[in-house]
Backbone as numpy.savetxt, mean C-alpha at the origin, in Angstrom:
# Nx Ny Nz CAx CAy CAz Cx Cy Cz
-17.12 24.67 -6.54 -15.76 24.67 -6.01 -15.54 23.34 -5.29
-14.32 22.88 -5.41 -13.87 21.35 -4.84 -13.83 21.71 -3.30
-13.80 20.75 -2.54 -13.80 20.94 -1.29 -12.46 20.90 -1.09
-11.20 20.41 -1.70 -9.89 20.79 -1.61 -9.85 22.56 -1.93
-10.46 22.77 -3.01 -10.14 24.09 -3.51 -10.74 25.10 -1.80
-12.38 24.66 -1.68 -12.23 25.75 -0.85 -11.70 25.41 0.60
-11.31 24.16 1.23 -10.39 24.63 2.24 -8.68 25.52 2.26
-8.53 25.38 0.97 -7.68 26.29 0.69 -7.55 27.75 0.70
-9.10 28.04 0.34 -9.45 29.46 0.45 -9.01 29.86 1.60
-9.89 28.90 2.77 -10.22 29.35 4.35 -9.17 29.14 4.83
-8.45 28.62 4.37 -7.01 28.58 5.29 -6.80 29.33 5.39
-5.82 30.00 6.77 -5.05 31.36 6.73 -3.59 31.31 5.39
-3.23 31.99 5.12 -1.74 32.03 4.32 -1.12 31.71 4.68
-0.46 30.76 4.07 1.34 29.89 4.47 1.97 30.72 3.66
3.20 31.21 4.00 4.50 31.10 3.04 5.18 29.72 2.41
5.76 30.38 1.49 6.67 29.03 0.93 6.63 27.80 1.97
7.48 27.98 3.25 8.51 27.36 4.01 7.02 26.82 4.65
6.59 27.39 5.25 5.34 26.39 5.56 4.41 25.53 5.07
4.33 26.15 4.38 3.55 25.12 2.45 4.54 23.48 2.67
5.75 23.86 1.77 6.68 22.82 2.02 6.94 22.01 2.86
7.38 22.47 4.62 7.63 21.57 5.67 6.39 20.74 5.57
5.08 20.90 5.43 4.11 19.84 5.44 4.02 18.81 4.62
4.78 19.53 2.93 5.19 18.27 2.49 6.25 17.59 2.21
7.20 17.64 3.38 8.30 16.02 3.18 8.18 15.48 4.41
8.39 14.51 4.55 8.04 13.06 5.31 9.55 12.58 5.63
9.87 12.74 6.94 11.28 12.36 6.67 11.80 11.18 7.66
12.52 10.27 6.58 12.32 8.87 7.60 12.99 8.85 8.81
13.18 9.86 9.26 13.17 9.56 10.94 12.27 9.98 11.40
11.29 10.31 11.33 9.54 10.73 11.73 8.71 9.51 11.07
9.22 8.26 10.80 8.46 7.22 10.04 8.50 6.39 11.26
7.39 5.80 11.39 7.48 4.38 12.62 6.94 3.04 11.11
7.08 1.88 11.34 6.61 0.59 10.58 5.24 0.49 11.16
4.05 0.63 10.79 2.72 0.17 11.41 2.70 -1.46 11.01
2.87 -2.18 11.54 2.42 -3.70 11.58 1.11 -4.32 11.98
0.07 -2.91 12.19 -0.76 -3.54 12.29 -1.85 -2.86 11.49
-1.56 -2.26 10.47 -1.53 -2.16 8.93 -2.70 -3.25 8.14
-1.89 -4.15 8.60 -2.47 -5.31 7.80 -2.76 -6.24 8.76
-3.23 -5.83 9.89 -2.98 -6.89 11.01 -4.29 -8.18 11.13
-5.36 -7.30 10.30 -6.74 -8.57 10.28 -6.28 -9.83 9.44
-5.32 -9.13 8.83 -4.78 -10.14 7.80 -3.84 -11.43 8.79
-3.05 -10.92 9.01 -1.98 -11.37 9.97 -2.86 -12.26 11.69
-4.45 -11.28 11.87 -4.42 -12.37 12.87 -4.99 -13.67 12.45
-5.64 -13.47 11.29 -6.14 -14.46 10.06 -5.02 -16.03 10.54
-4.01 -14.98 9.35 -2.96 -16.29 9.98 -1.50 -15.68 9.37
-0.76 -15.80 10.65 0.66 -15.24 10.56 1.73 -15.14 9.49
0.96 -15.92 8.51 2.11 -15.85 7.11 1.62 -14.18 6.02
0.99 -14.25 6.65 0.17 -12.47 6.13 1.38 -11.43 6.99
1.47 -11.41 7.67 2.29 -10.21 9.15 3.36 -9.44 7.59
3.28 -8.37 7.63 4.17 -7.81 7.26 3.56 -5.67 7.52
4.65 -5.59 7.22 4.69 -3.66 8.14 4.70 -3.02 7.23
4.03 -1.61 6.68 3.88 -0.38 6.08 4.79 0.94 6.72
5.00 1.54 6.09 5.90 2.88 6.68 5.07 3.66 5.60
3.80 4.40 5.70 3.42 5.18 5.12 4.32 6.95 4.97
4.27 7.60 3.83 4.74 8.68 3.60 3.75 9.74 3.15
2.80 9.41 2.13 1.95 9.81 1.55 0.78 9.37 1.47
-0.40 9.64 2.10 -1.87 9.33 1.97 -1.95 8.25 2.78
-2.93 7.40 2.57 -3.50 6.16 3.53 -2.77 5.05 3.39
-2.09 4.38 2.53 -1.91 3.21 2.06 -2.82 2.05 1.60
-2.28 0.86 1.67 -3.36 0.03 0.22 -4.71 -0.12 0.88
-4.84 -0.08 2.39 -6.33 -0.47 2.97 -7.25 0.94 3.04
-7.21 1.48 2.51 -7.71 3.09 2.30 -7.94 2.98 4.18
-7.32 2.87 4.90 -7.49 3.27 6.70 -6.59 4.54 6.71
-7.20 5.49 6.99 -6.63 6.20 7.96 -6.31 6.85 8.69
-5.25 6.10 9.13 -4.25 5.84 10.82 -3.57 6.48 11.19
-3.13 6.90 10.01 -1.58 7.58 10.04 -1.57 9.45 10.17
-1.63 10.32 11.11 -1.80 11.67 10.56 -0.64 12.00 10.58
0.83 11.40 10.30 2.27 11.88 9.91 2.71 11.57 8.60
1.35 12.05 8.26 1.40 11.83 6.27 1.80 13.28 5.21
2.15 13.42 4.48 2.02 14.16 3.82 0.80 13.96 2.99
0.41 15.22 2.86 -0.80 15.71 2.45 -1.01 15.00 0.43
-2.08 14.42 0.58 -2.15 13.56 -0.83 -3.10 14.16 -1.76
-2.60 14.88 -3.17 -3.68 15.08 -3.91 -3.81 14.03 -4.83
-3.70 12.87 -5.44 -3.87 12.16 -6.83 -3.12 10.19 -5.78
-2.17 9.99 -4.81 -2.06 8.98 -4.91 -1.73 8.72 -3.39
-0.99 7.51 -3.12 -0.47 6.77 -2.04 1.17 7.05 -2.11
1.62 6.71 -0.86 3.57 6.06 -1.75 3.77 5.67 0.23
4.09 4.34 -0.02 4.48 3.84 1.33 5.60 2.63 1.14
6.62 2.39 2.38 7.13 1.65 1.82 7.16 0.14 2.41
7.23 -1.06 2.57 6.95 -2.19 2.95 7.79 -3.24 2.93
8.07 -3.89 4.63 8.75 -4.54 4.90 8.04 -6.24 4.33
8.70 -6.79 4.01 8.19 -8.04 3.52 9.19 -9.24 4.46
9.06 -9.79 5.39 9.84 -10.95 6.42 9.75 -12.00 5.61
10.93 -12.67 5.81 10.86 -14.18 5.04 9.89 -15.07 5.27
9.07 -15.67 4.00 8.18 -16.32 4.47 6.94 -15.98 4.27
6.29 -14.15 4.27 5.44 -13.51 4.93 5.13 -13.57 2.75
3.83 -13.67 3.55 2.52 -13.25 2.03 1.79 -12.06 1.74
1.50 -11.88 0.53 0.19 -10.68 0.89 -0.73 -11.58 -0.17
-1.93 -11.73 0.47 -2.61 -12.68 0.15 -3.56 -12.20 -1.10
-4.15 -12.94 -2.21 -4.71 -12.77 -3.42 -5.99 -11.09 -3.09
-5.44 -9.87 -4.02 -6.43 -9.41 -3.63 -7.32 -8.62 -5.01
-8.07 -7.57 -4.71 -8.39 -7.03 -5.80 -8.26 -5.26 -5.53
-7.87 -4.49 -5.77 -8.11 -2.87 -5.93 -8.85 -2.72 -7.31
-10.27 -2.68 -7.43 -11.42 -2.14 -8.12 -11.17 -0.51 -8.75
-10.83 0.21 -7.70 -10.76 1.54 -8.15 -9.33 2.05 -8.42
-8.42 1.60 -8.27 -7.02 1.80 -8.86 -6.00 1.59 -9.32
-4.79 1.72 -9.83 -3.67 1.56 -10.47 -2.75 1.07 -9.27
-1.79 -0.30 -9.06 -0.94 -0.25 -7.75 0.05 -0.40 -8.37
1.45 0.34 -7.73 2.93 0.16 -8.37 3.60 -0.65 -7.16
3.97 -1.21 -7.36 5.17 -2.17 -6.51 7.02 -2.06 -7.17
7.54 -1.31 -5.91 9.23 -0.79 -6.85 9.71 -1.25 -5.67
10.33 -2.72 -6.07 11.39 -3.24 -4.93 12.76 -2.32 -4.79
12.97 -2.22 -3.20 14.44 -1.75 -2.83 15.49 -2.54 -2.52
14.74 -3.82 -2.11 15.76 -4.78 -1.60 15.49 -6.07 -1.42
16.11 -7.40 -1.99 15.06 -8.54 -1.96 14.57 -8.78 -2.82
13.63 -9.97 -2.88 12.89 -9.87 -4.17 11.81 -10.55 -3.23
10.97 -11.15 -4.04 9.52 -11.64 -4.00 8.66 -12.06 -5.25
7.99 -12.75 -5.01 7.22 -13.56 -5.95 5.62 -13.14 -6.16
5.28 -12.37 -7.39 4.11 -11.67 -7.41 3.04 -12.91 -8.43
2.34 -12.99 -8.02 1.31 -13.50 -9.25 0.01 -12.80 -9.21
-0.80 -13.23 -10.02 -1.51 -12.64 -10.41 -2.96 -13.23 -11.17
-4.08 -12.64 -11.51 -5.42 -13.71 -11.84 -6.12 -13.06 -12.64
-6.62 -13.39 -13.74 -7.86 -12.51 -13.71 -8.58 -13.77 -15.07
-10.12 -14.11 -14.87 -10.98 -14.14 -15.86 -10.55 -15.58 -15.76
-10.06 -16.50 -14.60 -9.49 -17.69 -14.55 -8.30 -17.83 -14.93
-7.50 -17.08 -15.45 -5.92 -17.10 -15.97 -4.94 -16.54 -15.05
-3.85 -17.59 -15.13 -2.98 -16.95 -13.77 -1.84 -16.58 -14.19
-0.79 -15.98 -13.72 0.36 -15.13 -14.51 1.69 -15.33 -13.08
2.38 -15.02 -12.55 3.30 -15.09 -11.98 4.94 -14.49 -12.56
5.50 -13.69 -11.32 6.91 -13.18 -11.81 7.99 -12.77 -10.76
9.00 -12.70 -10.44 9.84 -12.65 -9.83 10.08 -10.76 -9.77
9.76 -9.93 -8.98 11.06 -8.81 -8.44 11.74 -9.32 -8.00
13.07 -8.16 -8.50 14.39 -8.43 -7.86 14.60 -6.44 -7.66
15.74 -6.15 -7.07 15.63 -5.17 -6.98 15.93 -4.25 -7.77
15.13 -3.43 -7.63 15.03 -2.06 -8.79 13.83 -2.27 -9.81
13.46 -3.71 -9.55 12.25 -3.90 -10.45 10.90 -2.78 -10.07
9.91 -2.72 -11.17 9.14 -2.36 -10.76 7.85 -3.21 -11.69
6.60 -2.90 -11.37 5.50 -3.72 -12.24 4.20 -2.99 -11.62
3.36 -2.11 -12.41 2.27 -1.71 -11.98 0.97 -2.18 -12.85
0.31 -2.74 -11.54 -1.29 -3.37 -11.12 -2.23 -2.56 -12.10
-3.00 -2.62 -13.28 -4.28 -2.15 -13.48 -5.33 -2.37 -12.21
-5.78 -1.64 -11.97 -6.89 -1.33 -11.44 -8.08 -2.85 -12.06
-8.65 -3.74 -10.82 -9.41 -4.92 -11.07 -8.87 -5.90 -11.60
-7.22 -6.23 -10.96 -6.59 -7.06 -11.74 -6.13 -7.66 -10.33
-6.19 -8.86 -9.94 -6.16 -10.14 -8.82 -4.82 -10.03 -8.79
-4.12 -9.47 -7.38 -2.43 -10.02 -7.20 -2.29 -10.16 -5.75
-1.04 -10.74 -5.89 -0.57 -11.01 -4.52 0.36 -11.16 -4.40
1.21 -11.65 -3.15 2.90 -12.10 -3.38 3.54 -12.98 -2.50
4.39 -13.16 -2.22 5.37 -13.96 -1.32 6.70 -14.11 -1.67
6.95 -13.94 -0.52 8.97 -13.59 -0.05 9.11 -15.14 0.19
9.53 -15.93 -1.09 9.97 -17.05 -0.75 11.45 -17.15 -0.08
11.98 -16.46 0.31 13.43 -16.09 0.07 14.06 -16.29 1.57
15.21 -16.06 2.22 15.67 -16.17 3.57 15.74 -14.60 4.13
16.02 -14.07 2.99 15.80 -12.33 3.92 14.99 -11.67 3.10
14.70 -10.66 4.36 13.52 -9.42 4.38 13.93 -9.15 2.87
12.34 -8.53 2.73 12.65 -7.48 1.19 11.75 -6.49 1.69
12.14 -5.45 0.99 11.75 -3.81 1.27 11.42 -3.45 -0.31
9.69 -2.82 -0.31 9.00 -2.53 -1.78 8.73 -0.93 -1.31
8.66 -0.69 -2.33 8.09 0.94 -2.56 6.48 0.46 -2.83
5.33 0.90 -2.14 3.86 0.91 -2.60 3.40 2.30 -3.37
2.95 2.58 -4.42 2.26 3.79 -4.68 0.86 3.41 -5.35
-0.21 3.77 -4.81 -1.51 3.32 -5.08 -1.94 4.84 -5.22
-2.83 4.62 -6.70 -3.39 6.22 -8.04 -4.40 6.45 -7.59
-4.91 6.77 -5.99 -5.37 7.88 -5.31 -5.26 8.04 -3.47
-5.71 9.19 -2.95 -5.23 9.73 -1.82 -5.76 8.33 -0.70
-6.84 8.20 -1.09 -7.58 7.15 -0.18 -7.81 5.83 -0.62
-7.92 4.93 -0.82 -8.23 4.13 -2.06 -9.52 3.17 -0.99
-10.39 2.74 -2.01 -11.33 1.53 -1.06 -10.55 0.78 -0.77
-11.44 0.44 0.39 -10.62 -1.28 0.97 -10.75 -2.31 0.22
-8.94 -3.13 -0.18 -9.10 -4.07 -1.34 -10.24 -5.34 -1.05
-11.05 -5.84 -1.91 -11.22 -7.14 -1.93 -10.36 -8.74 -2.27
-11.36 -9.50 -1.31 -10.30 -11.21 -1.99 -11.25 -11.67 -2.92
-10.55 -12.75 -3.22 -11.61 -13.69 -4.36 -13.10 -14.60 -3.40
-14.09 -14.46 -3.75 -15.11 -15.03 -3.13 -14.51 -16.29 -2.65
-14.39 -16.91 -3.11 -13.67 -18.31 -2.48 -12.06 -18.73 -1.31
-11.93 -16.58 -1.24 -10.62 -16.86 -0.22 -11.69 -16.81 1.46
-10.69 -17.62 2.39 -11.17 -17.64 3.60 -11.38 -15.68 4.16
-10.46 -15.07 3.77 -9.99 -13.53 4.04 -11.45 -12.83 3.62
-11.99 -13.25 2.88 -12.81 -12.63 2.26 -14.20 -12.68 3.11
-14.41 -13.73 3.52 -15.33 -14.00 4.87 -14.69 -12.62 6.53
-14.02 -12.23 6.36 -13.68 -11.49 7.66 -14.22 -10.24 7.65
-15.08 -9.59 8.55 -15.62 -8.86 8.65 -14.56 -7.99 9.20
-13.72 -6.74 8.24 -13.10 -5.42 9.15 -13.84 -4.47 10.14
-13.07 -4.08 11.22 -13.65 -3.05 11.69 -13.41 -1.54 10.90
């Protein structure tokens, strides 16, 4: 038996209405965590950008957050991007990442096997990450952009950089 399956057993019985209220997330119970990504950001300030998790941990498998809805299979958070602000070259080994801009755009590229790729969101775009495929981004732009994150499980490992990024030398707590 899964260890999801049997804490389910041991639970006492929910009805419907209790089942449910645990799972919606409603954005006035959302705060922006900015410090999310903050090893990144004290690295160096062109990293700083904020998460509003909804579902599961988000991309640094941390978590921080217990005003989540309960995750069986993925992530879904959404992310402020400030003009200027990067997310620096990384890798997710163990999963699938979707990026669905709301507002704004941003500049994604991408690496793998020495070959580099690059592309523009705009909004409503979307473009999802294979799993061990090098990306990153930047809001070249004058205003904020706002992305939808959904990463294809509840927790995900913490991403890696490329051996040769400075980021990659930083020891997380």
């Amino acid at each position: 038996m899964s260890a999801q399956a049997a804490a389910a057993e041991a639970a006492p019985a929910e009805n419907l209405k209790e089942r449910m209220e645990r799972r919606i997330a409603r954005y006035e119970t959302r705060t922006y965590d900015w410090d999310a990504l903050k090893f990144q950001a004290d690295f160096d300030p062109k990293y700083r950008r904020a998460q509003m998790r909804y579902m599961g941990t988000g991309g640094t498998g941390i978590d921080s957050d217990n005003n989540t809805v309960p995750s069986e299979h993925f992530t879904f958070s959404t992310m402020v991007l400030p003009p200027g602000c990067e997310g620096p070259l990384h890798v997710h080994h163990d999963v699938e990442e979707v990026f669905f801009m709301l507002r704004g755009k941003i500049r994604l590229f991408f690496e793998e096997d020495g070959e580099t790729w690059e592309t523009v969101l705009t909004e409503r775009d979307l473009v999802s990450v294979p799993a061990g495929l090098y990306r990153g981004l930047v809001n070249d732009w004058d205003e904020e952009a706002l992305m939808c994150v959904m990463i294809g499980t509840p927790k995900p490992q913490i991403p890696t950089y490329p051996p040769d990024h400075p980021l990659a030398k930083i020891k997380r707590k």
